[in-house]
Amino acid sequence: MLSVCMYHFCLKSLQLCCIRYTVCFLSFLLSSGSSNSEMKVLSICHSSRARTLLPHFIIFFITFYVHKLESARFTVIGPDHPVTAIMGEDIILPCHLSPKMSAENMEVRWFRSEFTSFVHLYQHGKDEYGQQMPEYHGRTELLKAGIVDGNVALGIVNIRLSDEGQYRCFVQDGVFHEEAVLELKVAASGSAPRISVEGHQDGGIQVVCQSAGWYPEPKALWRNLKGQPLSSSTETKSEEQHGLFEIKNSIVITENSNKNLSCAIRNTHLNREKESITFYISGKHLNTISKLQTELEWRRSLGDAANVTLDPDTAHPELVLSKDRKSVRWADTWQDVPHHKNPERFDIERCVLGCEGFTSGRHYWEVEVGVGLLWAVGVARESVRRKGGISLSPEEGIWAVDQRQGQYQALTSPVTPLDLSQAPSRIRVCLDCEQGQVTFINAGDEAPIFTFPPGSVPGERIRPWLWLGMESQLKLCP
């Protein structure tokens, strides 16, 4: 260390000496009165003063080039592969000088795209924070433990997704500078995958694997008990708050499928996985598959989609129909309609019938039920009583399901409470005149709601039927 200091001291003294002689030589030139350039040069070259100054100029230029070579004495080296950090944890971005030398009196600047707006700056032997990027305030540190050996690594705490990208490690000594470029990748490992059964599809049950909190977009892998991969059917990825990803991947299990399976979610940056517990397809599930296959076959033979419209002559006076007769809403005022003279109109219960009637075949239509907490959807025989109070039940000629303050029930006698996994926004009404049967299905996820058994509906003309409570609205889908 002492020899290095002595070398710098001698080099500085020699530079000052050369500068002093340079000034003297320039003064000599300026003091010459000759106007002839060639004579001036010859005069200088042959004068005793020139012969005295010339060796010093040689020393000066040699010293100058030695200093130039002495300044350009290092390279800046960073990793030759991306550095991966886990969100929320700390990371060190490696960078060092080669060959080893002290960087205590050098400028070390870590920046991204703009030189002046830096991630971290060290100069004049201390850290500077004046123009530091706001998102790095209080989060960076130049690791000075190895700075005398040329180690200028940068520490960043509490890694964020926005930290991902390119960084430049710039080191300057005097007029000479070098830099290294490195890539930072950020990863987040999400929740343990959860497996659930969420319905039926293509003659089997749909098993879903779901997990959240991943970055970058993860990959889902299904495996059997032996660890062999299984093919999934559908996958959706959605971006959550703060840029993280949620993944939902499904597989269809049939009677001939593997009975044991697991799901793993892989982070592609970290090449790590989180795996679910092994999911077992029980006999109960297989029975469900068999029932679903039977039900699927039945649904495929539902029959014709009926284009249903509403009959204004049957609508209760507090119900308002749209111009296309496809929707109906409850109104808090009594409409000016000839309700007493028209025997077709409901005068007590807020009901309305469809214009269409069916006596044979299979037919279905759908009703949007998203507005209001009091409504009922179903069918009624054409001879249903319109005047006075009526019972909303099969005995009165009505087969329907309803919702009252978020509780669903089938209008049997007595009513049958319905435990639905998902609140329907659209209900499909399926009428099989040949079997005398009515079935209600959640048109959103194809889940069954309720079925009145075969023979429940008599062999007479049957019409669509709606009932509305306060502030409700129902709409027939096209």
Tab-separated table of C-alpha atoms in Angstrom:
chain	number	residue	atom	x	y	z
A	1	MET	CA	0.000	0.000	0.000
A	2	LEU	CA	2.918	2.332	0.837
A	3	SER	CA	4.591	1.698	-2.520
A	4	VAL	CA	1.349	2.535	-4.362
A	5	CYS	CA	1.093	5.819	-2.442
A	6	MET	CA	4.726	6.704	-3.198
A	7	TYR	CA	4.148	5.926	-6.875
A	8	HIS	CA	1.187	8.328	-7.043
A	9	PHE	CA	3.155	10.997	-5.142
A	10	CYS	CA	6.120	10.796	-7.533
A	11	LEU	CA	3.816	10.781	-10.565
A	12	LYS	CA	2.078	13.950	-9.377
A	13	SER	CA	5.423	15.701	-8.718
A	14	LEU	CA	6.682	14.770	-12.159
A	15	GLN	CA	3.519	16.112	-13.759
A	16	LEU	CA	3.864	19.431	-11.912
A	17	CYS	CA	7.496	19.708	-13.010
A	18	CYS	CA	6.589	19.073	-16.646
A	19	ILE	CA	3.846	21.659	-16.498
A	20	ARG	CA	6.257	24.199	-15.061
A	21	TYR	CA	8.753	23.616	-17.893
A	22	THR	CA	5.962	23.724	-20.448
A	23	VAL	CA	5.031	27.204	-19.228
A	24	CYS	CA	8.654	28.302	-19.514
A	25	PHE	CA	8.937	26.950	-23.025
A	26	LEU	CA	5.762	28.699	-24.141
A	27	SER	CA	7.024	31.932	-22.624
A	28	PHE	CA	10.214	31.564	-24.615
A	29	LEU	CA	8.203	31.171	-27.815
A	30	LEU	CA	6.085	34.203	-27.085
A	31	SER	CA	9.117	36.316	-26.288
A	32	SER	CA	10.739	35.609	-29.657
A	33	GLY	CA	10.436	38.560	-32.023
A	34	SER	CA	11.265	36.753	-35.257
A	35	SER	CA	8.540	36.729	-37.870
A	36	ASN	CA	10.096	33.904	-39.826
A	37	SER	CA	8.657	30.589	-38.608
A	38	GLU	CA	11.503	28.453	-39.918
A	39	MET	CA	14.126	30.734	-38.413
A	40	LYS	CA	12.197	30.711	-35.128
A	41	VAL	CA	12.154	26.937	-35.010
A	42	LEU	CA	15.849	26.695	-35.894
A	43	SER	CA	16.617	29.383	-33.337
A	44	ILE	CA	14.739	27.485	-30.679
A	45	CYS	CA	16.223	24.152	-31.601
A	46	HIS	CA	19.804	25.476	-31.517
A	47	SER	CA	19.459	27.737	-28.507
A	48	SER	CA	20.847	26.662	-25.171
A	49	ARG	CA	17.430	27.298	-23.557
A	50	ALA	CA	15.751	24.891	-26.010
A	51	ARG	CA	18.381	22.255	-25.417
A	52	THR	CA	17.763	22.645	-21.706
A	53	LEU	CA	13.923	22.431	-21.979
A	54	LEU	CA	13.734	19.660	-24.565
A	55	PRO	CA	14.509	16.729	-22.182
A	56	HIS	CA	11.820	17.966	-19.844
A	57	PHE	CA	9.270	17.950	-22.669
A	58	ILE	CA	10.199	14.400	-23.502
A	59	ILE	CA	9.657	13.493	-19.851
A	60	PHE	CA	6.316	15.343	-19.872
A	61	PHE	CA	4.915	13.491	-22.877
A	62	ILE	CA	6.147	10.136	-21.581
A	63	THR	CA	4.544	10.895	-18.232
A	64	PHE	CA	1.303	11.924	-19.955
A	65	TYR	CA	1.002	8.644	-21.832
A	66	VAL	CA	2.026	6.638	-18.788
A	67	HIS	CA	-0.783	8.333	-16.882
A	68	LYS	CA	-3.201	7.550	-19.701
A	69	LEU	CA	-2.182	3.919	-19.535
A	70	GLU	CA	-2.304	3.974	-15.742
A	71	SER	CA	-5.937	5.312	-15.794
A	72	ALA	CA	-7.155	2.631	-18.233
A	73	ARG	CA	-6.044	-0.189	-15.989
A	74	PHE	CA	-9.318	-2.044	-15.182
A	75	THR	CA	-12.432	-3.562	-16.640
A	76	VAL	CA	-15.850	-3.781	-14.958
A	77	ILE	CA	-17.258	-7.285	-14.737
A	78	GLY	CA	-20.808	-8.385	-13.942
A	79	PRO	CA	-22.546	-11.782	-14.091
A	80	ASP	CA	-22.908	-13.358	-17.538
A	81	HIS	CA	-26.386	-14.653	-16.700
A	82	PRO	CA	-29.579	-13.035	-15.319
A	83	VAL	CA	-29.827	-12.570	-11.555
A	84	THR	CA	-33.158	-13.799	-10.119
A	85	ALA	CA	-34.729	-12.204	-7.032
A	86	ILE	CA	-37.829	-13.230	-5.080
A	87	MET	CA	-40.414	-10.512	-4.532
A	88	GLY	CA	-40.294	-9.117	-0.989
A	89	GLU	CA	-36.808	-10.441	-0.290
A	90	ASP	CA	-33.355	-8.795	-0.620
A	91	ILE	CA	-30.870	-9.239	-3.477
A	92	ILE	CA	-27.223	-8.390	-4.230
A	93	LEU	CA	-26.298	-7.359	-7.775
A	94	PRO	CA	-22.654	-8.478	-8.186
A	95	CYS	CA	-20.055	-6.247	-9.900
A	96	HIS	CA	-16.273	-5.992	-9.520
A	97	LEU	CA	-13.124	-4.559	-11.090
A	98	SER	CA	-10.470	-6.666	-12.786
A	99	PRO	CA	-7.684	-6.777	-11.816
A	100	LYS	CA	-8.385	-6.259	-8.120
A	101	MET	CA	-7.804	-2.667	-6.957
A	102	SER	CA	-9.334	-0.175	-4.600
A	103	ALA	CA	-12.400	1.724	-5.802
A	104	GLU	CA	-12.595	3.934	-2.693
A	105	ASN	CA	-11.667	7.084	-4.641
A	106	MET	CA	-13.569	6.213	-7.811
A	107	GLU	CA	-17.107	7.038	-8.880
A	108	VAL	CA	-19.476	4.072	-8.802
A	109	ARG	CA	-22.848	4.681	-10.421
A	110	TRP	CA	-25.639	2.109	-10.702
A	111	PHE	CA	-28.353	3.215	-13.127
A	112	ARG	CA	-30.976	1.781	-15.454
A	113	SER	CA	-31.969	3.735	-18.573
A	114	GLU	CA	-30.934	7.279	-17.599
A	115	PHE	CA	-27.391	8.105	-16.474
A	116	THR	CA	-28.348	11.117	-14.343
A	117	SER	CA	-31.348	9.493	-12.663
A	118	PHE	CA	-29.544	6.741	-10.812
A	119	VAL	CA	-30.376	3.730	-8.680
A	120	HIS	CA	-27.350	4.400	-6.434
A	121	LEU	CA	-24.328	6.751	-6.622
A	122	TYR	CA	-21.010	6.651	-4.750
A	123	GLN	CA	-18.469	9.426	-5.363
A	124	HIS	CA	-15.885	11.448	-3.444
A	125	GLY	CA	-15.754	8.631	-0.917
A	126	LYS	CA	-19.431	8.765	0.072
A	127	ASP	CA	-22.972	7.899	-1.094
A	128	GLU	CA	-24.986	10.579	-2.887
A	129	TYR	CA	-28.799	10.575	-2.951
A	130	GLY	CA	-29.702	13.903	-4.581
A	131	GLN	CA	-31.006	12.557	-7.905
A	132	GLN	CA	-31.744	9.000	-6.869
A	133	MET	CA	-34.830	7.432	-8.463
A	134	PRO	CA	-37.703	7.876	-5.937
A	135	GLU	CA	-38.675	4.199	-6.045
A	136	TYR	CA	-35.243	3.243	-4.662
A	137	HIS	CA	-35.165	5.664	-1.713
A	138	GLY	CA	-34.049	3.829	1.411
A	139	ARG	CA	-33.722	0.526	-0.459
A	140	THR	CA	-30.153	0.504	-1.841
A	141	GLU	CA	-26.667	0.108	-0.390
A	142	LEU	CA	-23.241	-0.068	-2.018
A	143	LEU	CA	-21.495	-2.924	-0.209
A	144	LYS	CA	-18.219	-1.320	0.890
A	145	ALA	CA	-16.754	-4.304	2.751
A	146	GLY	CA	-14.883	-5.341	-0.398
A	147	ILE	CA	-14.452	-1.967	-2.090
A	148	VAL	CA	-10.643	-1.948	-1.505
A	149	ASP	CA	-10.533	-5.126	-3.630
A	150	GLY	CA	-12.694	-3.599	-6.375
A	151	ASN	CA	-15.976	-5.151	-5.267
A	152	VAL	CA	-18.752	-2.626	-6.027
A	153	ALA	CA	-21.815	-4.869	-5.592
A	154	LEU	CA	-25.196	-3.243	-4.954
A	155	GLY	CA	-27.734	-4.436	-2.402
A	156	ILE	CA	-31.474	-3.838	-2.910
A	157	VAL	CA	-33.969	-4.635	-0.143
A	158	ASN	CA	-37.665	-5.564	-0.408
A	159	ILE	CA	-37.650	-6.458	-4.099
A	160	ARG	CA	-40.652	-5.308	-6.151
A	161	LEU	CA	-41.945	-6.407	-9.549
A	162	SER	CA	-41.010	-2.969	-10.929
A	163	ASP	CA	-37.340	-3.679	-10.115
A	164	GLU	CA	-37.173	-6.223	-12.921
A	165	GLY	CA	-35.063	-5.248	-15.917
A	166	GLN	CA	-31.591	-4.092	-16.973
A	167	TYR	CA	-29.016	-2.460	-14.674
A	168	ARG	CA	-25.654	-0.815	-15.478
A	169	CYS	CA	-22.663	-0.866	-13.130
A	170	PHE	CA	-20.573	2.190	-14.144
A	171	VAL	CA	-17.134	2.919	-12.611
A	172	GLN	CA	-15.016	5.993	-13.390
A	173	ASP	CA	-11.438	6.874	-12.335
A	174	GLY	CA	-10.331	10.267	-13.595
A	175	VAL	CA	-11.179	10.495	-17.284
A	176	PHE	CA	-11.359	6.720	-17.725
A	177	HIS	CA	-14.549	4.745	-17.192
A	178	GLU	CA	-15.991	1.307	-17.862
A	179	GLU	CA	-19.350	-0.335	-17.254
A	180	ALA	CA	-21.022	-3.738	-17.112
A	181	VAL	CA	-24.657	-4.564	-17.931
A	182	LEU	CA	-26.675	-7.167	-16.059
A	183	GLU	CA	-30.277	-8.415	-16.056
A	184	LEU	CA	-32.474	-8.739	-12.959
A	185	LYS	CA	-35.489	-11.062	-13.046
A	186	VAL	CA	-38.141	-11.004	-10.320
A	187	ALA	CA	-40.170	-14.036	-9.287
A	188	ALA	CA	-43.082	-14.634	-6.911
A	189	SER	CA	-44.138	-18.046	-5.664
A	190	GLY	CA	-47.897	-18.190	-5.108
A	191	SER	CA	-50.216	-20.195	-2.903
A	192	ALA	CA	-50.298	-23.977	-2.750
A	193	PRO	CA	-52.592	-25.282	-5.520
A	194	ARG	CA	-56.108	-26.261	-4.511
A	195	ILE	CA	-58.068	-28.995	-6.322
A	196	SER	CA	-61.861	-29.011	-6.452
A	197	VAL	CA	-64.695	-30.582	-8.433
A	198	GLU	CA	-66.646	-27.865	-10.220
A	199	GLY	CA	-69.208	-29.583	-12.390
A	200	HIS	CA	-69.381	-31.861	-15.383
A	201	GLN	CA	-68.099	-31.657	-18.936
A	202	ASP	CA	-67.980	-33.980	-21.944
A	203	GLY	CA	-69.365	-36.984	-20.090
A	204	GLY	CA	-67.105	-36.645	-17.052
A	205	ILE	CA	-66.489	-34.478	-14.028
A	206	GLN	CA	-64.439	-31.302	-14.289
A	207	VAL	CA	-61.613	-31.182	-11.737
A	208	VAL	CA	-60.042	-27.733	-11.317
A	209	CYS	CA	-56.597	-26.759	-9.996
A	210	GLN	CA	-56.360	-23.151	-8.832
A	211	SER	CA	-53.605	-20.990	-7.317
A	212	ALA	CA	-52.865	-17.256	-6.998
A	213	GLY	CA	-49.975	-14.874	-6.311
A	214	TRP	CA	-47.489	-15.938	-9.035
A	215	TYR	CA	-44.970	-14.054	-11.183
A	216	PRO	CA	-44.251	-14.432	-14.028
A	217	GLU	CA	-47.167	-16.352	-15.527
A	218	PRO	CA	-46.916	-19.858	-14.043
A	219	LYS	CA	-47.458	-23.245	-15.631
A	220	ALA	CA	-49.850	-25.921	-14.329
A	221	LEU	CA	-48.954	-29.605	-14.529
A	222	TRP	CA	-51.276	-32.559	-13.857
A	223	ARG	CA	-49.701	-35.903	-12.898
A	224	ASN	CA	-50.985	-39.355	-12.038
A	225	LEU	CA	-49.906	-41.388	-9.019
A	226	LYS	CA	-46.716	-42.499	-10.834
A	227	GLY	CA	-45.756	-38.916	-11.619
A	228	GLN	CA	-46.601	-39.223	-15.316
A	229	PRO	CA	-48.042	-36.083	-16.968
A	230	LEU	CA	-51.745	-35.829	-17.804
A	231	SER	CA	-53.310	-33.613	-20.446
A	232	SER	CA	-55.473	-30.748	-19.190
A	233	SER	CA	-58.496	-29.418	-21.042
A	234	THR	CA	-58.667	-25.692	-20.340
A	235	GLU	CA	-56.525	-23.068	-18.653
A	236	THR	CA	-57.119	-19.440	-17.764
A	237	LYS	CA	-54.622	-16.932	-16.368
A	238	SER	CA	-55.668	-13.573	-15.016
A	239	GLU	CA	-53.590	-10.693	-13.724
A	240	GLU	CA	-54.296	-9.788	-10.116
A	241	GLN	CA	-53.630	-6.592	-8.231
A	242	HIS	CA	-49.934	-5.547	-8.126
A	243	GLY	CA	-49.216	-7.494	-11.326
A	244	LEU	CA	-49.333	-11.020	-9.886
A	245	PHE	CA	-51.051	-13.867	-11.715
A	246	GLU	CA	-53.804	-16.326	-10.837
A	247	ILE	CA	-54.045	-19.606	-12.731
A	248	LYS	CA	-57.012	-21.929	-13.111
A	249	ASN	CA	-56.479	-25.205	-14.964
A	250	SER	CA	-59.025	-27.982	-15.409
A	251	ILE	CA	-59.015	-31.621	-16.429
A	252	VAL	CA	-61.970	-33.886	-17.266
A	253	ILE	CA	-62.091	-37.231	-15.445
A	254	THR	CA	-64.144	-40.066	-16.925
A	255	GLU	CA	-64.790	-43.598	-15.714
A	256	ASN	CA	-61.754	-44.816	-17.656
A	257	SER	CA	-59.409	-42.089	-16.365
A	258	ASN	CA	-56.709	-42.356	-13.712
A	259	LYS	CA	-58.309	-42.412	-10.274
A	260	ASN	CA	-55.473	-40.562	-8.473
A	261	LEU	CA	-53.951	-37.306	-9.591
A	262	SER	CA	-52.125	-34.231	-8.349
A	263	CYS	CA	-51.551	-30.733	-9.658
A	264	ALA	CA	-48.325	-28.735	-9.515
A	265	ILE	CA	-47.775	-25.040	-10.314
A	266	ARG	CA	-44.315	-24.185	-11.642
A	267	ASN	CA	-42.472	-20.852	-11.541
A	268	THR	CA	-40.467	-20.652	-14.767
A	269	HIS	CA	-37.924	-18.129	-13.388
A	270	LEU	CA	-37.109	-20.173	-10.289
A	271	ASN	CA	-37.765	-23.573	-11.870
A	272	ARG	CA	-39.580	-24.533	-8.660
A	273	GLU	CA	-42.974	-26.116	-8.096
A	274	LYS	CA	-45.711	-26.141	-5.512
A	275	GLU	CA	-47.735	-29.330	-5.588
A	276	SER	CA	-51.183	-30.169	-4.271
A	277	ILE	CA	-51.973	-33.193	-2.181
A	278	THR	CA	-52.987	-36.254	-4.195
A	279	PHE	CA	-56.648	-36.089	-5.220
A	280	TYR	CA	-58.526	-39.398	-5.198
A	281	ILE	CA	-61.457	-40.087	-7.521
A	282	SER	CA	-63.824	-41.994	-5.259
A	283	GLY	CA	-66.741	-44.275	-6.048
A	284	LYS	CA	-69.025	-41.369	-5.259
A	285	HIS	CA	-67.344	-39.325	-7.969
A	286	LEU	CA	-67.667	-42.201	-10.440
A	287	ASN	CA	-71.372	-42.524	-9.666
A	288	THR	CA	-71.654	-38.811	-10.262
A	289	ILE	CA	-69.972	-39.276	-13.637
A	290	SER	CA	-72.474	-41.953	-14.608
A	291	LYS	CA	-75.398	-39.757	-13.593
A	292	LEU	CA	-73.932	-36.806	-15.415
A	293	GLN	CA	-73.505	-38.818	-18.578
A	294	THR	CA	-77.147	-39.839	-18.414
A	295	GLU	CA	-78.172	-36.279	-17.718
A	296	LEU	CA	-75.994	-34.996	-20.534
A	297	GLU	CA	-77.688	-37.313	-22.983
A	298	TRP	CA	-81.038	-36.073	-21.762
A	299	ARG	CA	-80.002	-32.438	-22.120
A	300	ARG	CA	-78.896	-33.058	-25.665
A	301	SER	CA	-82.474	-34.082	-26.391
A	302	LEU	CA	-84.131	-31.081	-24.776
A	303	GLY	CA	-85.891	-30.310	-27.989
A	304	ASP	CA	-86.488	-27.003	-29.718
A	305	ALA	CA	-85.607	-23.561	-28.419
A	306	ALA	CA	-88.901	-21.677	-28.124
A	307	ASN	CA	-89.141	-17.998	-29.032
A	308	VAL	CA	-91.371	-16.947	-26.152
A	309	THR	CA	-93.137	-13.578	-25.806
A	310	LEU	CA	-95.391	-12.276	-23.045
A	311	ASP	CA	-99.147	-11.877	-23.310
A	312	PRO	CA	-100.161	-8.324	-22.265
A	313	ASP	CA	-103.809	-9.382	-21.849
A	314	THR	CA	-102.819	-11.633	-18.939
A	315	ALA	CA	-100.418	-9.235	-17.137
A	316	HIS	CA	-101.381	-7.980	-13.672
A	317	PRO	CA	-102.068	-4.179	-13.688
A	318	GLU	CA	-98.887	-3.500	-11.677
A	319	LEU	CA	-96.685	-5.150	-14.290
A	320	VAL	CA	-95.197	-3.204	-17.206
A	321	LEU	CA	-94.194	-5.052	-20.387
A	322	SER	CA	-91.548	-3.870	-22.850
A	323	LYS	CA	-92.542	-3.012	-26.418
A	324	ASP	CA	-91.073	-6.244	-27.757
A	325	ARG	CA	-92.912	-8.184	-25.015
A	326	LYS	CA	-89.649	-9.835	-23.944
A	327	SER	CA	-89.280	-8.303	-20.487
A	328	VAL	CA	-91.529	-7.359	-17.596
A	329	ARG	CA	-90.979	-5.246	-14.498
A	330	TRP	CA	-92.875	-4.429	-11.331
A	331	ALA	CA	-94.263	-0.873	-11.145
A	332	ASP	CA	-95.435	0.828	-7.963
A	333	THR	CA	-98.447	2.293	-9.784
A	334	TRP	CA	-101.612	0.636	-11.066
A	335	GLN	CA	-101.661	0.633	-14.862
A	336	ASP	CA	-104.716	1.923	-16.725
A	337	VAL	CA	-105.859	-1.399	-18.198
A	338	PRO	CA	-109.321	-3.004	-18.447
A	339	HIS	CA	-108.488	-5.567	-15.809
A	340	HIS	CA	-111.995	-6.156	-14.523
A	341	LYS	CA	-113.564	-6.712	-17.919
A	342	ASN	CA	-110.801	-9.005	-19.222
A	343	PRO	CA	-111.189	-12.528	-17.752
A	344	GLU	CA	-107.650	-13.435	-18.920
A	345	ARG	CA	-105.897	-10.914	-16.653
A	346	PHE	CA	-104.496	-11.757	-13.196
A	347	ASP	CA	-105.975	-9.294	-10.724
A	348	ILE	CA	-104.425	-10.312	-7.364
A	349	GLU	CA	-101.165	-12.201	-8.015
A	350	ARG	CA	-98.597	-10.232	-10.056
A	351	CYS	CA	-98.358	-12.861	-12.830
A	352	VAL	CA	-98.101	-12.892	-16.609
A	353	LEU	CA	-98.311	-15.766	-19.108
A	354	GLY	CA	-96.455	-16.340	-22.341
A	355	CYS	CA	-98.315	-16.024	-25.575
A	356	GLU	CA	-97.109	-19.422	-26.748
A	357	GLY	CA	-98.687	-22.638	-25.538
A	358	PHE	CA	-97.398	-26.230	-25.904
A	359	THR	CA	-99.275	-29.520	-26.002
A	360	SER	CA	-96.621	-31.846	-27.459
A	361	GLY	CA	-92.897	-32.184	-28.018
A	362	ARG	CA	-89.912	-30.890	-26.043
A	363	HIS	CA	-89.261	-27.165	-25.703
A	364	TYR	CA	-87.013	-24.859	-23.683
A	365	TRP	CA	-86.478	-21.128	-23.149
A	366	GLU	CA	-84.331	-18.999	-20.845
A	367	VAL	CA	-85.179	-16.190	-18.446
A	368	GLU	CA	-82.784	-13.580	-17.026
A	369	VAL	CA	-83.436	-13.268	-13.286
A	370	GLY	CA	-80.635	-10.952	-12.166
A	371	VAL	CA	-82.764	-8.008	-10.984
A	372	GLY	CA	-84.749	-8.149	-7.746
A	373	LEU	CA	-85.069	-10.468	-4.773
A	374	LEU	CA	-88.677	-11.596	-5.285
A	375	TRP	CA	-89.522	-13.553	-8.427
A	376	ALA	CA	-90.745	-16.923	-9.723
A	377	VAL	CA	-90.181	-18.649	-13.080
A	378	GLY	CA	-91.989	-21.677	-14.509
A	379	VAL	CA	-95.000	-22.906	-16.454
A	380	ALA	CA	-98.744	-22.947	-15.894
A	381	ARG	CA	-101.639	-24.729	-17.498
A	382	GLU	CA	-103.695	-22.478	-19.696
A	383	SER	CA	-106.747	-22.943	-17.471
A	384	VAL	CA	-104.954	-21.576	-14.390
A	385	ARG	CA	-107.226	-19.355	-12.293
A	386	ARG	CA	-106.673	-15.619	-12.924
A	387	LYS	CA	-109.042	-13.919	-10.460
A	388	GLY	CA	-108.633	-13.677	-6.713
A	389	GLY	CA	-105.908	-15.145	-4.551
A	390	ILE	CA	-104.303	-18.321	-5.912
A	391	SER	CA	-101.847	-20.844	-4.540
A	392	LEU	CA	-98.523	-20.925	-6.408
A	393	SER	CA	-98.322	-24.721	-6.551
A	394	PRO	CA	-98.960	-27.702	-8.851
A	395	GLU	CA	-102.408	-28.098	-7.286
A	396	GLU	CA	-103.291	-24.710	-8.758
A	397	GLY	CA	-101.697	-25.585	-12.097
A	398	ILE	CA	-98.304	-23.893	-11.596
A	399	TRP	CA	-94.876	-25.600	-11.692
A	400	ALA	CA	-92.107	-23.146	-10.840
A	401	VAL	CA	-89.041	-22.201	-8.783
A	402	ASP	CA	-88.662	-18.883	-6.987
A	403	GLN	CA	-86.300	-16.665	-5.030
A	404	ARG	CA	-87.305	-14.807	-1.894
A	405	GLN	CA	-84.635	-12.601	-0.315
A	406	GLY	CA	-81.795	-14.765	-1.625
A	407	GLN	CA	-83.399	-18.089	-0.659
A	408	TYR	CA	-84.321	-20.463	-3.508
A	409	GLN	CA	-87.127	-23.014	-3.432
A	410	ALA	CA	-89.252	-25.174	-5.698
A	411	LEU	CA	-92.962	-24.377	-5.486
A	412	THR	CA	-94.078	-27.867	-4.511
A	413	SER	CA	-96.595	-28.643	-1.746
A	414	PRO	CA	-95.017	-27.984	0.669
A	415	VAL	CA	-92.181	-25.970	-0.890
A	416	THR	CA	-88.774	-27.636	-1.382
A	417	PRO	CA	-85.740	-25.545	-0.298
A	418	LEU	CA	-82.940	-25.506	-2.888
A	419	ASP	CA	-79.278	-25.479	-1.925
A	420	LEU	CA	-77.576	-23.924	-4.972
A	421	SER	CA	-73.781	-23.690	-5.187
A	422	GLN	CA	-74.073	-20.643	-7.430
A	423	ALA	CA	-76.836	-18.067	-7.720
A	424	PRO	CA	-78.236	-18.254	-11.261
A	425	SER	CA	-78.456	-15.147	-13.410
A	426	ARG	CA	-80.248	-17.006	-16.207
A	427	ILE	CA	-82.602	-19.970	-15.784
A	428	ARG	CA	-83.401	-22.463	-18.542
A	429	VAL	CA	-86.955	-23.841	-18.383
A	430	CYS	CA	-87.258	-27.257	-20.083
A	431	LEU	CA	-90.735	-28.630	-20.833
A	432	ASP	CA	-91.233	-32.220	-21.962
A	433	CYS	CA	-94.880	-32.546	-22.908
A	434	GLU	CA	-94.511	-36.242	-23.744
A	435	GLN	CA	-93.217	-37.093	-20.254
A	436	GLY	CA	-95.268	-34.443	-18.425
A	437	GLN	CA	-92.054	-33.116	-16.845
A	438	VAL	CA	-90.500	-29.690	-16.161
A	439	THR	CA	-86.789	-29.176	-15.413
A	440	PHE	CA	-84.958	-26.003	-14.364
A	441	ILE	CA	-81.230	-25.550	-15.143
A	442	ASN	CA	-78.723	-22.828	-14.334
A	443	ALA	CA	-77.894	-21.725	-17.872
A	444	GLY	CA	-74.602	-20.244	-16.662
A	445	ASP	CA	-72.852	-23.430	-15.526
A	446	GLU	CA	-75.365	-26.060	-16.730
A	447	ALA	CA	-75.975	-27.146	-13.140
A	448	PRO	CA	-79.434	-28.649	-12.461
A	449	ILE	CA	-81.732	-26.639	-10.174
A	450	PHE	CA	-84.858	-28.758	-9.807
A	451	THR	CA	-87.006	-31.256	-11.756
A	452	PHE	CA	-90.687	-31.930	-11.301
A	453	PRO	CA	-90.935	-35.694	-11.871
A	454	PRO	CA	-92.495	-37.264	-14.995
A	455	GLY	CA	-96.282	-37.154	-15.016
A	456	SER	CA	-96.427	-33.983	-12.902
A	457	VAL	CA	-97.645	-31.781	-15.753
A	458	PRO	CA	-101.054	-32.826	-17.142
A	459	GLY	CA	-101.678	-33.371	-20.826
A	460	GLU	CA	-103.219	-29.999	-21.633
A	461	ARG	CA	-101.967	-26.733	-23.119
A	462	ILE	CA	-99.030	-25.411	-21.064
A	463	ARG	CA	-97.759	-21.805	-21.196
A	464	PRO	CA	-94.683	-19.997	-19.811
A	465	TRP	CA	-95.434	-18.272	-16.490
A	466	LEU	CA	-93.701	-15.471	-14.525
A	467	TRP	CA	-94.381	-13.885	-11.124
A	468	LEU	CA	-92.741	-10.663	-9.876
A	469	GLY	CA	-92.357	-9.161	-6.423
A	470	MET	CA	-91.487	-5.584	-5.545
A	471	GLU	CA	-88.751	-3.908	-7.636
A	472	SER	CA	-88.102	-7.034	-9.699
A	473	GLN	CA	-87.569	-7.455	-13.404
A	474	LEU	CA	-87.507	-10.576	-15.606
A	475	LYS	CA	-86.433	-10.864	-19.231
A	476	LEU	CA	-86.947	-13.603	-21.815
A	477	CYS	CA	-83.707	-14.319	-23.665
A	478	PRO	CA	-83.726	-14.351	-27.485
